[in-house]
PDB file of C-alpha atoms in Angstrom:
ATOM      1  CA  UNK W   1     -16.877   7.189  -4.616  1.00  0.00           C
ATOM      2  CA  UNK W   2     -15.671   4.419  -2.365  1.00  0.00           C
ATOM      3  CA  UNK W   3     -12.308   3.011  -3.252  1.00  0.00           C
ATOM      4  CA  UNK W   4     -12.587  -0.288  -1.412  1.00  0.00           C
ATOM      5  CA  UNK W   5     -15.750  -1.832  -1.022  1.00  0.00           C
ATOM      6  CA  UNK W   6     -16.723  -4.821   1.439  1.00  0.00           C
ATOM      7  CA  UNK W   7     -20.541  -5.442   0.765  1.00  0.00           C
ATOM      8  CA  UNK W   8     -20.916  -8.246   3.492  1.00  0.00           C
ATOM      9  CA  UNK W   9     -21.083  -6.442   6.951  1.00  0.00           C
ATOM     10  CA  UNK W  10     -21.702  -9.978   8.230  1.00  0.00           C
ATOM     11  CA  UNK W  11     -21.112 -13.967   7.425  1.00  0.00           C
ATOM     12  CA  UNK W  12     -21.631 -17.115   8.909  1.00  0.00           C
ATOM     13  CA  UNK W  13     -19.778 -20.337   7.790  1.00  0.00           C
ATOM     14  CA  UNK W  14     -19.701 -23.698   9.286  1.00  0.00           C
ATOM     15  CA  UNK W  15     -16.902 -24.859  10.761  1.00  0.00           C
ATOM     16  CA  UNK W  16     -14.639 -26.957   8.375  1.00  0.00           C
ATOM     17  CA  UNK W  17     -16.267 -25.372   5.203  1.00  0.00           C
ATOM     18  CA  UNK W  18     -14.924 -22.807   2.982  1.00  0.00           C
ATOM     19  CA  UNK W  19     -15.823 -19.226   2.691  1.00  0.00           C
ATOM     20  CA  UNK W  20     -15.570 -16.075   0.230  1.00  0.00           C
ATOM     21  CA  UNK W  21     -15.298 -12.727   1.440  1.00  0.00           C
ATOM     22  CA  UNK W  22     -15.888 -10.172  -1.057  1.00  0.00           C
ATOM     23  CA  UNK W  23     -13.986  -7.061  -1.906  1.00  0.00           C
ATOM     24  CA  UNK W  24     -14.068  -4.650  -4.739  1.00  0.00           C
ATOM     25  CA  UNK W  25     -11.763  -1.737  -5.409  1.00  0.00           C
ATOM     26  CA  UNK W  26     -11.645   1.218  -7.694  1.00  0.00           C
ATOM     27  CA  UNK W  27      -8.027   3.023  -8.497  1.00  0.00           C
ATOM     28  CA  UNK W  28      -7.066   4.425 -11.941  1.00  0.00           C
ATOM     29  CA  UNK W  29      -3.058   4.026 -10.408  1.00  0.00           C
ATOM     30  CA  UNK W  30      -1.498   0.942 -12.554  1.00  0.00           C
ATOM     31  CA  UNK W  31       0.789   0.373  -9.348  1.00  0.00           C
ATOM     32  CA  UNK W  32      -1.154  -0.938  -6.486  1.00  0.00           C
ATOM     33  CA  UNK W  33      -1.381  -3.560  -3.884  1.00  0.00           C
ATOM     34  CA  UNK W  34      -4.231  -5.607  -2.106  1.00  0.00           C
ATOM     35  CA  UNK W  35      -4.106  -6.654   1.533  1.00  0.00           C
ATOM     36  CA  UNK W  36      -6.175  -8.565   3.834  1.00  0.00           C
ATOM     37  CA  UNK W  37      -6.019  -8.261   7.378  1.00  0.00           C
ATOM     38  CA  UNK W  38      -7.763  -9.990  10.312  1.00  0.00           C
ATOM     39  CA  UNK W  39      -8.851  -8.128  13.373  1.00  0.00           C
ATOM     40  CA  UNK W  40      -9.939 -10.553  16.252  1.00  0.00           C
ATOM     41  CA  UNK W  41     -11.911  -9.212  19.246  1.00  0.00           C
ATOM     42  CA  UNK W  42      -8.732  -8.669  20.964  1.00  0.00           C
ATOM     43  CA  UNK W  43      -8.121  -5.560  18.468  1.00  0.00           C
ATOM     44  CA  UNK W  44      -4.739  -6.325  16.976  1.00  0.00           C
ATOM     45  CA  UNK W  45      -4.518  -5.926  13.021  1.00  0.00           C
ATOM     46  CA  UNK W  46      -3.021  -9.557  11.728  1.00  0.00           C
ATOM     47  CA  UNK W  47      -1.764  -9.554   8.125  1.00  0.00           C
ATOM     48  CA  UNK W  48      -2.845 -12.247   6.105  1.00  0.00           C
ATOM     49  CA  UNK W  49      -2.042 -12.124   2.364  1.00  0.00           C
ATOM     50  CA  UNK W  50      -0.852  -9.651  -0.592  1.00  0.00           C
ATOM     51  CA  UNK W  51      -1.545  -9.447  -3.752  1.00  0.00           C
ATOM     52  CA  UNK W  52       0.283  -7.137  -6.312  1.00  0.00           C
ATOM     53  CA  UNK W  53      -1.456  -5.482  -9.309  1.00  0.00           C
ATOM     54  CA  UNK W  54       1.358  -7.093 -11.712  1.00  0.00           C
ATOM     55  CA  UNK W  55       1.061 -10.372 -10.371  1.00  0.00           C
ATOM     56  CA  UNK W  56      -0.050 -12.979 -12.611  1.00  0.00           C
ATOM     57  CA  UNK W  57      -0.979 -15.749 -10.080  1.00  0.00           C
ATOM     58  CA  UNK W  58      -3.365 -15.557  -7.229  1.00  0.00           C
ATOM     59  CA  UNK W  59      -1.630 -15.205  -4.011  1.00  0.00           C
ATOM     60  CA  UNK W  60      -2.015 -18.185  -1.283  1.00  0.00           C
ATOM     61  CA  UNK W  61      -0.760 -18.534   2.222  1.00  0.00           C
ATOM     62  CA  UNK W  62      -1.593 -21.627   4.046  1.00  0.00           C
ATOM     63  CA  UNK W  63      -5.552 -21.582   4.068  1.00  0.00           C
ATOM     64  CA  UNK W  64      -5.874 -18.154   2.890  1.00  0.00           C
ATOM     65  CA  UNK W  65      -5.943 -17.492  -1.044  1.00  0.00           C
ATOM     66  CA  UNK W  66      -6.823 -14.624  -2.922  1.00  0.00           C
ATOM     67  CA  UNK W  67      -9.242 -14.620  -5.940  1.00  0.00           C
ATOM     68  CA  UNK W  68      -7.759 -11.588  -7.786  1.00  0.00           C
ATOM     69  CA  UNK W  69      -9.824 -10.473 -10.918  1.00  0.00           C
ATOM     70  CA  UNK W  70      -7.960  -7.672 -12.439  1.00  0.00           C
ATOM     71  CA  UNK W  71     -10.650  -6.808 -14.895  1.00  0.00           C
ATOM     72  CA  UNK W  72     -13.471  -6.867 -12.604  1.00  0.00           C
ATOM     73  CA  UNK W  73     -11.450  -5.236  -9.635  1.00  0.00           C
ATOM     74  CA  UNK W  74     -12.258  -7.902  -7.448  1.00  0.00           C
ATOM     75  CA  UNK W  75     -10.070  -9.230  -4.858  1.00  0.00           C
ATOM     76  CA  UNK W  76     -11.729 -11.595  -2.833  1.00  0.00           C
ATOM     77  CA  UNK W  77     -10.485 -13.669   0.072  1.00  0.00           C
ATOM     78  CA  UNK W  78     -11.057 -17.402   0.502  1.00  0.00           C
ATOM     79  CA  UNK W  79     -10.559 -19.059   3.667  1.00  0.00           C
ATOM     80  CA  UNK W  80     -10.575 -23.268   3.232  1.00  0.00           C
ATOM     81  CA  UNK W  81     -11.393 -25.147   6.190  1.00  0.00           C
ATOM     82  CA  UNK W  82     -12.790 -22.670   8.339  1.00  0.00           C
ATOM     83  CA  UNK W  83     -11.689 -22.987  12.207  1.00  0.00           C
ATOM     84  CA  UNK W  84     -13.284 -21.399  15.219  1.00  0.00           C
ATOM     85  CA  UNK W  85     -10.408 -19.298  15.490  1.00  0.00           C
ATOM     86  CA  UNK W  86     -11.094 -17.421  12.260  1.00  0.00           C
ATOM     87  CA  UNK W  87     -14.265 -15.666  13.859  1.00  0.00           C
ATOM     88  CA  UNK W  88     -12.985 -12.034  13.507  1.00  0.00           C
ATOM     89  CA  UNK W  89     -13.349  -8.826  11.657  1.00  0.00           C
ATOM     90  CA  UNK W  90     -11.758  -8.875   8.053  1.00  0.00           C
ATOM     91  CA  UNK W  91     -10.441  -6.059   6.227  1.00  0.00           C
ATOM     92  CA  UNK W  92      -9.411  -5.353   2.586  1.00  0.00           C
ATOM     93  CA  UNK W  93      -7.007  -2.777   2.084  1.00  0.00           C
ATOM     94  CA  UNK W  94      -5.294  -1.169  -1.092  1.00  0.00           C
ATOM     95  CA  UNK W  95      -2.269   0.380  -1.203  1.00  0.00           C
ATOM     96  CA  UNK W  96      -2.741   3.086  -3.963  1.00  0.00           C
ATOM     97  CA  UNK W  97       0.616   4.026  -5.332  1.00  0.00           C
ATOM     98  CA  UNK W  98       4.187   3.509  -4.119  1.00  0.00           C
ATOM     99  CA  UNK W  99       5.102   4.412  -0.707  1.00  0.00           C
ATOM    100  CA  UNK W 100       8.275   6.471  -1.761  1.00  0.00           C
ATOM    101  CA  UNK W 101       5.860   8.433  -3.745  1.00  0.00           C
ATOM    102  CA  UNK W 102       3.001   8.978  -1.252  1.00  0.00           C
ATOM    103  CA  UNK W 103       1.341   5.974  -1.686  1.00  0.00           C
ATOM    104  CA  UNK W 104      -1.375   5.237   1.051  1.00  0.00           C
ATOM    105  CA  UNK W 105      -3.163   2.273   2.354  1.00  0.00           C
ATOM    106  CA  UNK W 106      -7.011   2.496   2.122  1.00  0.00           C
ATOM    107  CA  UNK W 107      -9.206   0.273   3.884  1.00  0.00           C
ATOM    108  CA  UNK W 108     -12.855  -1.149   3.427  1.00  0.00           C
ATOM    109  CA  UNK W 109     -15.401  -1.337   6.123  1.00  0.00           C
ATOM    110  CA  UNK W 110     -14.902  -4.930   6.913  1.00  0.00           C
ATOM    111  CA  UNK W 111     -16.595  -8.149   6.953  1.00  0.00           C
ATOM    112  CA  UNK W 112     -17.415  -9.911  10.380  1.00  0.00           C
ATOM    113  CA  UNK W 113     -17.306 -13.730   9.967  1.00  0.00           C
ATOM    114  CA  UNK W 114     -18.434 -15.804  12.684  1.00  0.00           C
ATOM    115  CA  UNK W 115     -17.705 -19.614  12.570  1.00  0.00           C
ATOM    116  CA  UNK W 116     -20.424 -21.654  13.736  1.00  0.00           C
ATOM    117  CA  UNK W 117     -19.264 -25.314  15.374  1.00  0.00           C
TER     118      UNK W 117
ATOM    119  CA  UNK Z   1      12.494  -6.722  17.920  1.00  0.00           C
ATOM    120  CA  UNK Z   2       9.514  -4.544  19.738  1.00  0.00           C
ATOM    121  CA  UNK Z   3       7.888  -3.655  16.391  1.00  0.00           C
ATOM    122  CA  UNK Z   4       5.592  -0.931  16.726  1.00  0.00           C
ATOM    123  CA  UNK Z   5       4.757   0.307  20.078  1.00  0.00           C
ATOM    124  CA  UNK Z   6       1.918   2.532  21.219  1.00  0.00           C
ATOM    125  CA  UNK Z   7       1.328   4.362  24.490  1.00  0.00           C
ATOM    126  CA  UNK Z   8      -0.801   4.791  26.227  1.00  0.00           C
ATOM    127  CA  UNK Z   9      -3.192   1.675  25.735  1.00  0.00           C
ATOM    128  CA  UNK Z  10      -6.221   3.284  27.133  1.00  0.00           C
ATOM    129  CA  UNK Z  11      -7.011   7.015  27.831  1.00  0.00           C
ATOM    130  CA  UNK Z  12      -9.626   9.144  29.025  1.00  0.00           C
ATOM    131  CA  UNK Z  13      -9.720  12.998  28.350  1.00  0.00           C
ATOM    132  CA  UNK Z  14     -12.151  15.674  28.766  1.00  0.00           C
ATOM    133  CA  UNK Z  15     -13.341  17.841  26.063  1.00  0.00           C
ATOM    134  CA  UNK Z  16     -10.584  20.593  25.179  1.00  0.00           C
ATOM    135  CA  UNK Z  17      -8.032  18.914  27.068  1.00  0.00           C
ATOM    136  CA  UNK Z  18      -4.566  18.042  24.997  1.00  0.00           C
ATOM    137  CA  UNK Z  19      -2.640  14.956  24.842  1.00  0.00           C
ATOM    138  CA  UNK Z  20      -0.097  13.194  22.536  1.00  0.00           C
ATOM    139  CA  UNK Z  21      -0.325   9.687  21.347  1.00  0.00           C
ATOM    140  CA  UNK Z  22       3.501   7.868  21.597  1.00  0.00           C
ATOM    141  CA  UNK Z  23       4.290   5.632  18.596  1.00  0.00           C
ATOM    142  CA  UNK Z  24       7.761   4.299  18.220  1.00  0.00           C
ATOM    143  CA  UNK Z  25       9.277   1.146  15.857  1.00  0.00           C
ATOM    144  CA  UNK Z  26      12.656  -0.370  16.214  1.00  0.00           C
ATOM    145  CA  UNK Z  27      12.666  -1.712  12.726  1.00  0.00           C
ATOM    146  CA  UNK Z  28      14.189   1.231  10.923  1.00  0.00           C
ATOM    147  CA  UNK Z  29      11.006   1.882   8.593  1.00  0.00           C
ATOM    148  CA  UNK Z  30      10.992   4.990   7.039  1.00  0.00           C
ATOM    149  CA  UNK Z  31       7.154   5.064   6.428  1.00  0.00           C
ATOM    150  CA  UNK Z  32       4.954   5.642   9.343  1.00  0.00           C
ATOM    151  CA  UNK Z  33       1.068   6.528   9.518  1.00  0.00           C
ATOM    152  CA  UNK Z  34      -1.699   6.924  11.987  1.00  0.00           C
ATOM    153  CA  UNK Z  35      -5.031   5.479  11.353  1.00  0.00           C
ATOM    154  CA  UNK Z  36      -8.486   6.050  13.461  1.00  0.00           C
ATOM    155  CA  UNK Z  37     -10.898   3.178  13.686  1.00  0.00           C
ATOM    156  CA  UNK Z  38     -14.372   4.143  14.665  1.00  0.00           C
ATOM    157  CA  UNK Z  39     -17.387   1.323  15.300  1.00  0.00           C
ATOM    158  CA  UNK Z  40     -18.538  -0.418  12.162  1.00  0.00           C
ATOM    159  CA  UNK Z  41     -15.664   1.282  10.022  1.00  0.00           C
ATOM    160  CA  UNK Z  42     -12.359   0.283   8.890  1.00  0.00           C
ATOM    161  CA  UNK Z  43      -9.160   2.100   9.732  1.00  0.00           C
ATOM    162  CA  UNK Z  44      -8.957   5.801   8.439  1.00  0.00           C
ATOM    163  CA  UNK Z  45      -5.756   7.518   7.574  1.00  0.00           C
ATOM    164  CA  UNK Z  46      -5.150  10.802   9.769  1.00  0.00           C
ATOM    165  CA  UNK Z  47      -1.495  11.521   8.825  1.00  0.00           C
ATOM    166  CA  UNK Z  48       1.609  10.019   7.316  1.00  0.00           C
ATOM    167  CA  UNK Z  49       5.436  10.445   7.003  1.00  0.00           C
ATOM    168  CA  UNK Z  50       7.910   9.062   4.459  1.00  0.00           C
ATOM    169  CA  UNK Z  51      10.901  10.195   6.674  1.00  0.00           C
ATOM    170  CA  UNK Z  52      12.196  12.377   9.509  1.00  0.00           C
ATOM    171  CA  UNK Z  53      11.158  15.963   8.973  1.00  0.00           C
ATOM    172  CA  UNK Z  54       8.420  14.958   6.213  1.00  0.00           C
ATOM    173  CA  UNK Z  55       4.688  14.561   7.045  1.00  0.00           C
ATOM    174  CA  UNK Z  56       1.432  14.870   5.139  1.00  0.00           C
ATOM    175  CA  UNK Z  57      -2.050  14.762   5.576  1.00  0.00           C
ATOM    176  CA  UNK Z  58      -4.325  11.635   5.380  1.00  0.00           C
ATOM    177  CA  UNK Z  59      -8.260  11.352   4.612  1.00  0.00           C
ATOM    178  CA  UNK Z  60      -9.069  12.676   8.238  1.00  0.00           C
ATOM    179  CA  UNK Z  61      -6.298  15.344   9.248  1.00  0.00           C
ATOM    180  CA  UNK Z  62      -8.705  17.768  11.227  1.00  0.00           C
ATOM    181  CA  UNK Z  63      -7.946  18.345  14.933  1.00  0.00           C
ATOM    182  CA  UNK Z  64      -4.578  16.438  14.897  1.00  0.00           C
ATOM    183  CA  UNK Z  65      -1.004  17.084  14.380  1.00  0.00           C
ATOM    184  CA  UNK Z  66       1.864  14.986  13.678  1.00  0.00           C
ATOM    185  CA  UNK Z  67       6.027  15.728  13.662  1.00  0.00           C
ATOM    186  CA  UNK Z  68       8.732  13.382  12.920  1.00  0.00           C
ATOM    187  CA  UNK Z  69      11.945  14.556  14.344  1.00  0.00           C
ATOM    188  CA  UNK Z  70      13.366  10.876  14.261  1.00  0.00           C
ATOM    189  CA  UNK Z  71      13.066   7.780  12.115  1.00  0.00           C
ATOM    190  CA  UNK Z  72      11.725   6.028  15.334  1.00  0.00           C
ATOM    191  CA  UNK Z  73       9.407   7.951  16.643  1.00  0.00           C
ATOM    192  CA  UNK Z  74       5.834   9.365  15.348  1.00  0.00           C
ATOM    193  CA  UNK Z  75       3.921  11.119  17.811  1.00  0.00           C
ATOM    194  CA  UNK Z  76       0.457  12.288  17.267  1.00  0.00           C
ATOM    195  CA  UNK Z  77      -1.038  15.407  19.109  1.00  0.00           C
ATOM    196  CA  UNK Z  78      -4.649  16.298  19.775  1.00  0.00           C
ATOM    197  CA  UNK Z  79      -4.477  19.946  20.558  1.00  0.00           C
ATOM    198  CA  UNK Z  80      -8.113  20.096  21.971  1.00  0.00           C
ATOM    199  CA  UNK Z  81      -9.918  17.078  22.321  1.00  0.00           C
ATOM    200  CA  UNK Z  82     -13.402  16.599  21.195  1.00  0.00           C
ATOM    201  CA  UNK Z  83     -15.951  13.788  21.690  1.00  0.00           C
ATOM    202  CA  UNK Z  84     -15.943  13.092  17.757  1.00  0.00           C
ATOM    203  CA  UNK Z  85     -12.310  12.035  18.444  1.00  0.00           C
ATOM    204  CA  UNK Z  86     -13.491   8.868  20.483  1.00  0.00           C
ATOM    205  CA  UNK Z  87     -11.902   6.274  18.887  1.00  0.00           C
ATOM    206  CA  UNK Z  88      -9.194   3.692  18.349  1.00  0.00           C
ATOM    207  CA  UNK Z  89      -5.864   4.986  17.163  1.00  0.00           C
ATOM    208  CA  UNK Z  90      -3.417   2.702  15.549  1.00  0.00           C
ATOM    209  CA  UNK Z  91      -0.118   3.467  14.490  1.00  0.00           C
ATOM    210  CA  UNK Z  92       1.912   1.598  11.469  1.00  0.00           C
ATOM    211  CA  UNK Z  93       5.270   1.397   9.877  1.00  0.00           C
ATOM    212  CA  UNK Z  94       6.588   0.040   6.645  1.00  0.00           C
ATOM    213  CA  UNK Z  95       9.813   0.097   4.737  1.00  0.00           C
ATOM    214  CA  UNK Z  96       9.654   2.953   2.015  1.00  0.00           C
ATOM    215  CA  UNK Z  97      10.666   0.921  -0.771  1.00  0.00           C
ATOM    216  CA  UNK Z  98       8.133  -1.997   0.368  1.00  0.00           C
ATOM    217  CA  UNK Z  99       5.870  -3.031  -2.571  1.00  0.00           C
ATOM    218  CA  UNK Z 100       4.479  -6.376  -1.002  1.00  0.00           C
ATOM    219  CA  UNK Z 101       5.283  -5.779   2.580  1.00  0.00           C
ATOM    220  CA  UNK Z 102       2.745  -5.113   4.919  1.00  0.00           C
ATOM    221  CA  UNK Z 103       2.297  -2.176   7.430  1.00  0.00           C
ATOM    222  CA  UNK Z 104       3.170  -3.368  10.832  1.00  0.00           C
ATOM    223  CA  UNK Z 105       0.706  -2.260  13.378  1.00  0.00           C
ATOM    224  CA  UNK Z 106       0.930  -1.243  16.785  1.00  0.00           C
ATOM    225  CA  UNK Z 107      -1.342  -2.564  19.364  1.00  0.00           C
ATOM    226  CA  UNK Z 108      -3.639   0.464  19.399  1.00  0.00           C
ATOM    227  CA  UNK Z 109      -4.883   2.974  21.711  1.00  0.00           C
ATOM    228  CA  UNK Z 110      -8.396   3.539  22.961  1.00  0.00           C
ATOM    229  CA  UNK Z 111      -9.182   6.941  23.535  1.00  0.00           C
ATOM    230  CA  UNK Z 112     -12.482   8.045  25.182  1.00  0.00           C
ATOM    231  CA  UNK Z 113     -13.522  12.058  25.039  1.00  0.00           C
ATOM    232  CA  UNK Z 114     -16.029  13.077  27.542  1.00  0.00           C
TER     233      UNK Z 114
END
């Protein structure tokens, strides 16, 4: 079974509008973390935002926010006021377990976001 | 701080050749990992290490070997390259005690096996 599912292979958004990228996850481990990364066409992996399984509040980092719904096992990324430079591939990832106990980072298949002027 | 560095940036191999992808980090991170990224897919874990002398397999370990003799270096070896190993390879590191900390990724190595 897929542990991280991103159901939107590609999305378009108008510049200056908000966009939500979907991510659902599956784990029985009570200690996990959820990450979003941006991969522009140049190929590097850019960390955007993190949400811990025990965090009570949704994470925010500038124009990025994470809509964390623990019971639904979803961790959607919201980008407000889209910019042309936001056009990229976006990956949701889950750290299952703790690194000092052999925890691993598992990635979804990604969503390609295109921002239209 | 150079962060995580990978060499080479690009490599072409013939089927059956061997090579080592180099990865180094200068952040004193205990946890290091190797991923491969194929077109249209997310990153998949090949091998990882929680410290010098300790390595373990990830999701797609077949055809790859690793070793970790120092904290800084985590090379990935392809013993007999196959076309199915054509991919982009990323190395990453993070502190072992890092809960909310991201893995820090290198720039990637693009490998083409003919």
